[in-house]
Short mmCIF file of N, CA, C and O in Angstrom, two decimals:
data_model
loop_
_atom_site.label_atom_id
_atom_site.label_comp_id
_atom_site.label_asym_id
_atom_site.label_seq_id
_atom_site.Cartn_x
_atom_site.Cartn_y
_atom_site.Cartn_z
N UNK A 1 -22.80 16.66 -22.23
CA UNK A 1 -21.56 17.40 -22.29
C UNK A 1 -20.67 17.07 -21.11
O UNK A 1 -19.47 16.93 -21.25
N UNK A 2 -21.27 16.96 -19.93
CA UNK A 2 -20.50 16.67 -18.72
C UNK A 2 -19.90 15.26 -18.77
O UNK A 2 -18.77 15.04 -18.31
N UNK A 3 -20.63 14.31 -19.32
CA UNK A 3 -20.15 12.94 -19.42
C UNK A 3 -18.96 12.88 -20.38
O UNK A 3 -17.96 12.22 -20.11
N UNK A 4 -19.04 13.60 -21.47
CA UNK A 4 -17.96 13.61 -22.45
C UNK A 4 -16.69 14.20 -21.83
O UNK A 4 -15.59 13.67 -22.02
N UNK A 5 -16.82 15.27 -21.07
CA UNK A 5 -15.67 15.88 -20.41
C UNK A 5 -15.04 14.92 -19.42
O UNK A 5 -13.81 14.80 -19.34
N UNK A 6 -15.86 14.20 -18.68
CA UNK A 6 -15.36 13.23 -17.71
C UNK A 6 -14.61 12.11 -18.41
O UNK A 6 -13.54 11.69 -17.96
N UNK A 7 -15.13 11.62 -19.51
CA UNK A 7 -14.48 10.54 -20.25
C UNK A 7 -13.15 11.01 -20.82
O UNK A 7 -12.15 10.31 -20.76
N UNK A 8 -13.12 12.21 -21.37
CA UNK A 8 -11.87 12.75 -21.92
C UNK A 8 -10.83 12.92 -20.84
O UNK A 8 -9.66 12.57 -21.00
N UNK A 9 -11.25 13.47 -19.70
CA UNK A 9 -10.32 13.67 -18.58
C UNK A 9 -9.79 12.34 -18.07
O UNK A 9 -8.59 12.18 -17.84
N UNK A 10 -10.67 11.36 -17.90
CA UNK A 10 -10.23 10.04 -17.41
C UNK A 10 -9.29 9.37 -18.40
O UNK A 10 -8.28 8.77 -18.02
N UNK A 11 -9.57 9.49 -19.68
CA UNK A 11 -8.69 8.91 -20.69
C UNK A 11 -7.32 9.58 -20.71
O UNK A 11 -6.29 8.92 -20.84
N UNK A 12 -7.31 10.89 -20.55
CA UNK A 12 -6.03 11.61 -20.51
C UNK A 12 -5.19 11.19 -19.32
O UNK A 12 -3.98 11.01 -19.43
N UNK A 13 -5.84 11.06 -18.18
CA UNK A 13 -5.12 10.63 -16.98
C UNK A 13 -4.61 9.20 -17.12
O UNK A 13 -3.50 8.89 -16.68
N UNK A 14 -5.39 8.34 -17.73
CA UNK A 14 -4.98 6.95 -17.91
C UNK A 14 -3.76 6.86 -18.83
O UNK A 14 -2.83 6.10 -18.57
N UNK A 15 -3.77 7.63 -19.89
CA UNK A 15 -2.64 7.61 -20.83
C UNK A 15 -1.39 8.19 -20.19
O UNK A 15 -0.29 7.68 -20.35
N UNK A 16 -1.56 9.28 -19.44
CA UNK A 16 -0.39 9.90 -18.81
C UNK A 16 0.20 9.01 -17.72
O UNK A 16 1.39 9.07 -17.43
N UNK A 17 -0.62 8.17 -17.11
CA UNK A 17 -0.12 7.26 -16.08
C UNK A 17 0.77 6.17 -16.67
O UNK A 17 1.63 5.63 -15.98
N UNK A 18 0.59 5.87 -17.94
CA UNK A 18 1.39 4.83 -18.58
C UNK A 18 2.75 5.33 -19.04
O UNK A 18 3.59 4.55 -19.46
N UNK A 19 2.95 6.62 -19.01
CA UNK A 19 4.21 7.18 -19.47
C UNK A 19 5.32 6.80 -18.50
O UNK A 19 5.20 6.96 -17.30
N UNK A 20 6.41 6.28 -19.04
CA UNK A 20 7.51 5.90 -18.19
C UNK A 20 8.66 6.87 -18.41
O UNK A 20 8.93 7.29 -19.53
N UNK A 21 9.32 7.22 -17.34
CA UNK A 21 10.45 8.11 -17.43
C UNK A 21 11.66 7.46 -16.81
O UNK A 21 11.60 6.39 -16.20
N UNK A 22 12.78 8.09 -17.00
CA UNK A 22 14.00 7.56 -16.40
C UNK A 22 14.09 8.03 -14.96
O UNK A 22 13.76 9.16 -14.64
N UNK A 23 14.50 7.13 -14.09
CA UNK A 23 14.66 7.49 -12.69
C UNK A 23 16.07 7.14 -12.25
O UNK A 23 16.66 6.18 -12.75
N UNK A 24 16.57 7.91 -11.33
CA UNK A 24 17.90 7.62 -10.83
C UNK A 24 17.83 6.47 -9.82
O UNK A 24 16.77 6.12 -9.33
N UNK A 25 18.97 5.92 -9.53
CA UNK A 25 19.03 4.80 -8.58
C UNK A 25 18.60 5.23 -7.19
O UNK A 25 17.94 4.49 -6.48
N UNK A 26 18.95 6.48 -6.79
CA UNK A 26 18.57 6.97 -5.46
C UNK A 26 17.06 7.07 -5.32
O UNK A 26 16.49 6.71 -4.29
N UNK A 27 16.38 7.55 -6.36
CA UNK A 27 14.92 7.66 -6.32
C UNK A 27 14.30 6.27 -6.27
O UNK A 27 13.36 6.02 -5.52
N UNK A 28 14.84 5.35 -7.04
CA UNK A 28 14.33 3.98 -7.04
C UNK A 28 14.50 3.32 -5.68
O UNK A 28 13.60 2.64 -5.18
N UNK A 29 15.66 3.53 -5.06
CA UNK A 29 15.91 2.96 -3.73
C UNK A 29 14.96 3.54 -2.69
O UNK A 29 14.45 2.84 -1.82
N UNK A 30 14.73 4.86 -2.76
CA UNK A 30 13.85 5.52 -1.80
C UNK A 30 12.41 5.01 -1.95
O UNK A 30 11.73 4.76 -0.96
N UNK A 31 11.96 4.84 -3.20
CA UNK A 31 10.61 4.32 -3.42
C UNK A 31 10.49 2.89 -2.93
O UNK A 31 9.46 2.49 -2.38
N UNK A 32 11.53 2.09 -3.12
CA UNK A 32 11.53 0.71 -2.64
C UNK A 32 11.47 0.67 -1.11
O UNK A 32 10.75 -0.14 -0.53
N UNK A 33 12.24 1.55 -0.47
CA UNK A 33 12.24 1.60 0.99
C UNK A 33 10.87 2.03 1.52
O UNK A 33 10.37 1.47 2.49
N UNK A 34 10.25 3.02 0.87
CA UNK A 34 8.93 3.46 1.30
C UNK A 34 7.91 2.34 1.15
O UNK A 34 7.07 2.12 2.03
N UNK A 35 7.97 1.59 0.04
CA UNK A 35 7.05 0.48 -0.16
C UNK A 35 7.24 -0.61 0.88
O UNK A 35 6.28 -1.22 1.35
N UNK A 36 8.48 -0.83 1.28
CA UNK A 36 8.78 -1.84 2.30
C UNK A 36 8.18 -1.43 3.65
O UNK A 36 7.54 -2.23 4.33
N UNK A 37 8.38 -0.17 4.01
CA UNK A 37 7.83 0.33 5.28
C UNK A 37 6.31 0.32 5.24
O UNK A 37 5.66 -0.09 6.21
N UNK A 38 5.73 0.76 4.12
CA UNK A 38 4.27 0.79 4.00
C UNK A 38 3.68 -0.62 4.08
O UNK A 38 2.64 -0.82 4.71
N UNK A 39 4.34 -1.59 3.48
CA UNK A 39 3.86 -2.97 3.54
C UNK A 39 3.90 -3.52 4.95
O UNK A 39 2.98 -4.20 5.41
N UNK A 40 4.98 -3.21 5.68
CA UNK A 40 5.11 -3.69 7.06
C UNK A 40 4.06 -3.07 7.95
O UNK A 40 3.38 -3.76 8.72
N UNK A 41 3.91 -1.75 7.87
CA UNK A 41 2.92 -1.05 8.72
C UNK A 41 1.50 -1.45 8.33
O UNK A 41 0.66 -1.71 9.20
N UNK A 42 1.24 -1.53 7.03
CA UNK A 42 -0.10 -1.94 6.58
C UNK A 42 -0.45 -3.35 7.04
O UNK A 42 -1.57 -3.61 7.49
N UNK A 43 0.51 -4.24 6.94
CA UNK A 43 0.28 -5.61 7.41
C UNK A 43 0.02 -5.68 8.89
O UNK A 43 -0.84 -6.43 9.36
N UNK A 44 0.76 -4.86 9.66
CA UNK A 44 0.56 -4.84 11.10
C UNK A 44 -0.82 -4.30 11.46
O UNK A 44 -1.49 -4.83 12.36
N UNK A 45 -1.28 -3.29 10.74
CA UNK A 45 -2.62 -2.73 11.01
C UNK A 45 -3.70 -3.76 10.68
O UNK A 45 -4.61 -3.99 11.49
N UNK A 46 -3.59 -4.39 9.53
CA UNK A 46 -4.59 -5.40 9.15
C UNK A 46 -4.56 -6.57 10.12
O UNK A 46 -5.61 -7.06 10.55
N UNK A 47 -3.37 -7.01 10.49
CA UNK A 47 -3.26 -8.12 11.44
C UNK A 47 -3.86 -7.77 12.79
O UNK A 47 -4.52 -8.59 13.42
N UNK A 48 -3.63 -6.54 13.25
CA UNK A 48 -4.21 -6.10 14.52
C UNK A 48 -5.73 -6.04 14.47
O UNK A 48 -6.41 -6.42 15.42
N UNK A 49 -6.27 -5.58 13.34
CA UNK A 49 -7.73 -5.53 13.19
C UNK A 49 -8.33 -6.93 13.16
O UNK A 49 -9.37 -7.18 13.76
N UNK A 50 -7.66 -7.84 12.49
CA UNK A 50 -8.16 -9.22 12.46
C UNK A 50 -8.05 -9.84 13.84
O UNK A 50 -8.96 -10.53 14.31
N UNK A 51 -6.94 -9.59 14.53
CA UNK A 51 -6.76 -10.13 15.87
C UNK A 51 -7.77 -9.58 16.87
O UNK A 51 -8.15 -10.26 17.82
N UNK A 52 -8.24 -8.35 16.64
CA UNK A 52 -9.20 -7.75 17.57
C UNK A 52 -10.57 -8.40 17.50
O UNK A 52 -11.40 -8.21 18.39
N UNK A 53 -10.83 -9.17 16.46
CA UNK A 53 -12.12 -9.85 16.34
C UNK A 53 -12.13 -11.20 17.06
O UNK A 53 -13.16 -11.85 17.14
N UNK A 54 -10.97 -11.61 17.59
CA UNK A 54 -10.85 -12.92 18.20
C UNK A 54 -10.81 -12.79 19.72
O UNK A 54 -10.09 -11.96 20.26
N UNK A 55 -11.55 -13.61 20.38
CA UNK A 55 -11.48 -13.72 21.83
C UNK A 55 -12.06 -12.54 22.58
O UNK A 55 -12.70 -11.67 22.03
N UNK A 56 -11.79 -12.55 23.91
CA UNK A 56 -12.24 -11.47 24.79
C UNK A 56 -11.26 -11.37 25.95
O UNK A 56 -10.58 -12.34 26.31
N UNK A 57 -11.14 -10.20 26.52
CA UNK A 57 -10.27 -10.00 27.68
C UNK A 57 -8.81 -10.17 27.33
O UNK A 57 -8.31 -9.64 26.34
N UNK A 58 -8.10 -10.93 28.15
CA UNK A 58 -6.66 -11.14 27.96
C UNK A 58 -6.39 -11.89 26.67
O UNK A 58 -5.40 -11.60 25.98
N UNK A 59 -7.25 -12.81 26.30
CA UNK A 59 -7.08 -13.54 25.04
C UNK A 59 -7.14 -12.62 23.84
O UNK A 59 -6.41 -12.80 22.86
N UNK A 60 -8.01 -11.62 23.92
CA UNK A 60 -8.12 -10.68 22.81
C UNK A 60 -6.85 -9.82 22.71
O UNK A 60 -6.38 -9.55 21.61
N UNK A 61 -6.31 -9.43 23.84
CA UNK A 61 -5.07 -8.64 23.84
C UNK A 61 -3.94 -9.45 23.21
O UNK A 61 -3.16 -8.94 22.39
N UNK A 62 -3.86 -10.71 23.56
CA UNK A 62 -2.84 -11.57 22.97
C UNK A 62 -3.08 -11.78 21.47
O UNK A 62 -2.12 -11.81 20.68
N UNK A 63 -4.34 -11.90 21.08
CA UNK A 63 -4.66 -12.08 19.66
C UNK A 63 -4.30 -10.83 18.87
O UNK A 63 -3.78 -10.93 17.75
N UNK A 64 -4.55 -9.66 19.43
CA UNK A 64 -4.19 -8.41 18.75
C UNK A 64 -2.67 -8.31 18.61
O UNK A 64 -2.15 -7.98 17.54
N UNK A 65 -1.95 -8.62 19.68
CA UNK A 65 -0.49 -8.58 19.62
C UNK A 65 0.07 -9.55 18.60
O UNK A 65 0.97 -9.23 17.83
N UNK A 66 -0.48 -10.76 18.61
CA UNK A 66 -0.05 -11.76 17.63
C UNK A 66 -0.40 -11.35 16.21
O UNK A 66 0.37 -11.57 15.27
N UNK A 67 -1.57 -10.73 16.05
CA UNK A 67 -1.99 -10.26 14.73
C UNK A 67 -1.08 -9.15 14.22
O UNK A 67 -0.73 -9.11 13.04
N UNK A 68 -0.71 -8.24 15.11
CA UNK A 68 0.20 -7.16 14.72
C UNK A 68 1.55 -7.72 14.30
O UNK A 68 2.11 -7.35 13.27
N UNK A 69 2.09 -8.62 15.11
CA UNK A 69 3.39 -9.21 14.79
C UNK A 69 3.34 -10.03 13.50
O UNK A 69 4.19 -9.88 12.62
N UNK A 70 2.34 -10.88 13.39
CA UNK A 70 2.22 -11.72 12.20
C UNK A 70 1.93 -10.91 10.94
O UNK A 70 2.51 -11.15 9.88
N UNK A 71 1.03 -9.95 11.06
CA UNK A 71 0.70 -9.11 9.91
C UNK A 71 1.88 -8.27 9.46
O UNK A 71 2.12 -8.10 8.26
N UNK A 72 2.64 -7.74 10.42
CA UNK A 72 3.84 -6.98 10.07
C UNK A 72 4.86 -7.83 9.37
O UNK A 72 5.50 -7.41 8.40
N UNK A 73 5.03 -9.05 9.84
CA UNK A 73 5.98 -9.98 9.23
C UNK A 73 5.57 -10.32 7.80
O UNK A 73 6.38 -10.25 6.87
N UNK A 74 4.29 -10.68 7.62
CA UNK A 74 3.81 -11.05 6.29
C UNK A 74 3.87 -9.85 5.35
O UNK A 74 4.29 -9.96 4.19
N UNK A 75 3.45 -8.66 5.83
CA UNK A 75 3.50 -7.46 5.00
C UNK A 75 4.92 -7.13 4.59
O UNK A 75 5.19 -6.73 3.46
N UNK A 76 5.87 -7.32 5.49
CA UNK A 76 7.27 -7.07 5.20
C UNK A 76 7.76 -8.04 4.13
O UNK A 76 8.46 -7.66 3.20
N UNK A 77 7.43 -9.30 4.28
CA UNK A 77 7.89 -10.32 3.31
C UNK A 77 7.31 -10.07 1.92
O UNK A 77 7.96 -10.32 0.92
N UNK A 78 6.06 -9.61 1.87
CA UNK A 78 5.43 -9.38 0.58
C UNK A 78 5.94 -8.12 -0.10
O UNK A 78 6.11 -8.07 -1.31
N UNK A 79 6.20 -7.06 0.68
CA UNK A 79 6.58 -5.77 0.10
C UNK A 79 8.08 -5.62 -0.10
O UNK A 79 8.51 -4.86 -0.97
N UNK A 80 8.89 -6.33 0.66
CA UNK A 80 10.34 -6.13 0.60
C UNK A 80 10.99 -7.29 -0.13
O UNK A 80 11.55 -8.20 0.49
N UNK A 81 10.92 -7.28 -1.43
CA UNK A 81 11.51 -8.36 -2.21
C UNK A 81 12.86 -7.96 -2.71
O UNK A 81 13.19 -6.89 -2.98
#
């Protein structure tokens, strides 16, 4: 019984997620701006984490800084089309 309820609930959520509605231009612009910011910040975080695995001491600090800058740039380019 519990499995059937879970399957029905998951199916209902999946179908409702496919429903498309009309959105105004302001809402679309705001969502686009949020995605752009999220891509930039997410890329910077991932780049910083990758940079933190490289080197030691001053080299590691430089690698983290470079990773943050590079990741932010790449995330921005991918998210802000």
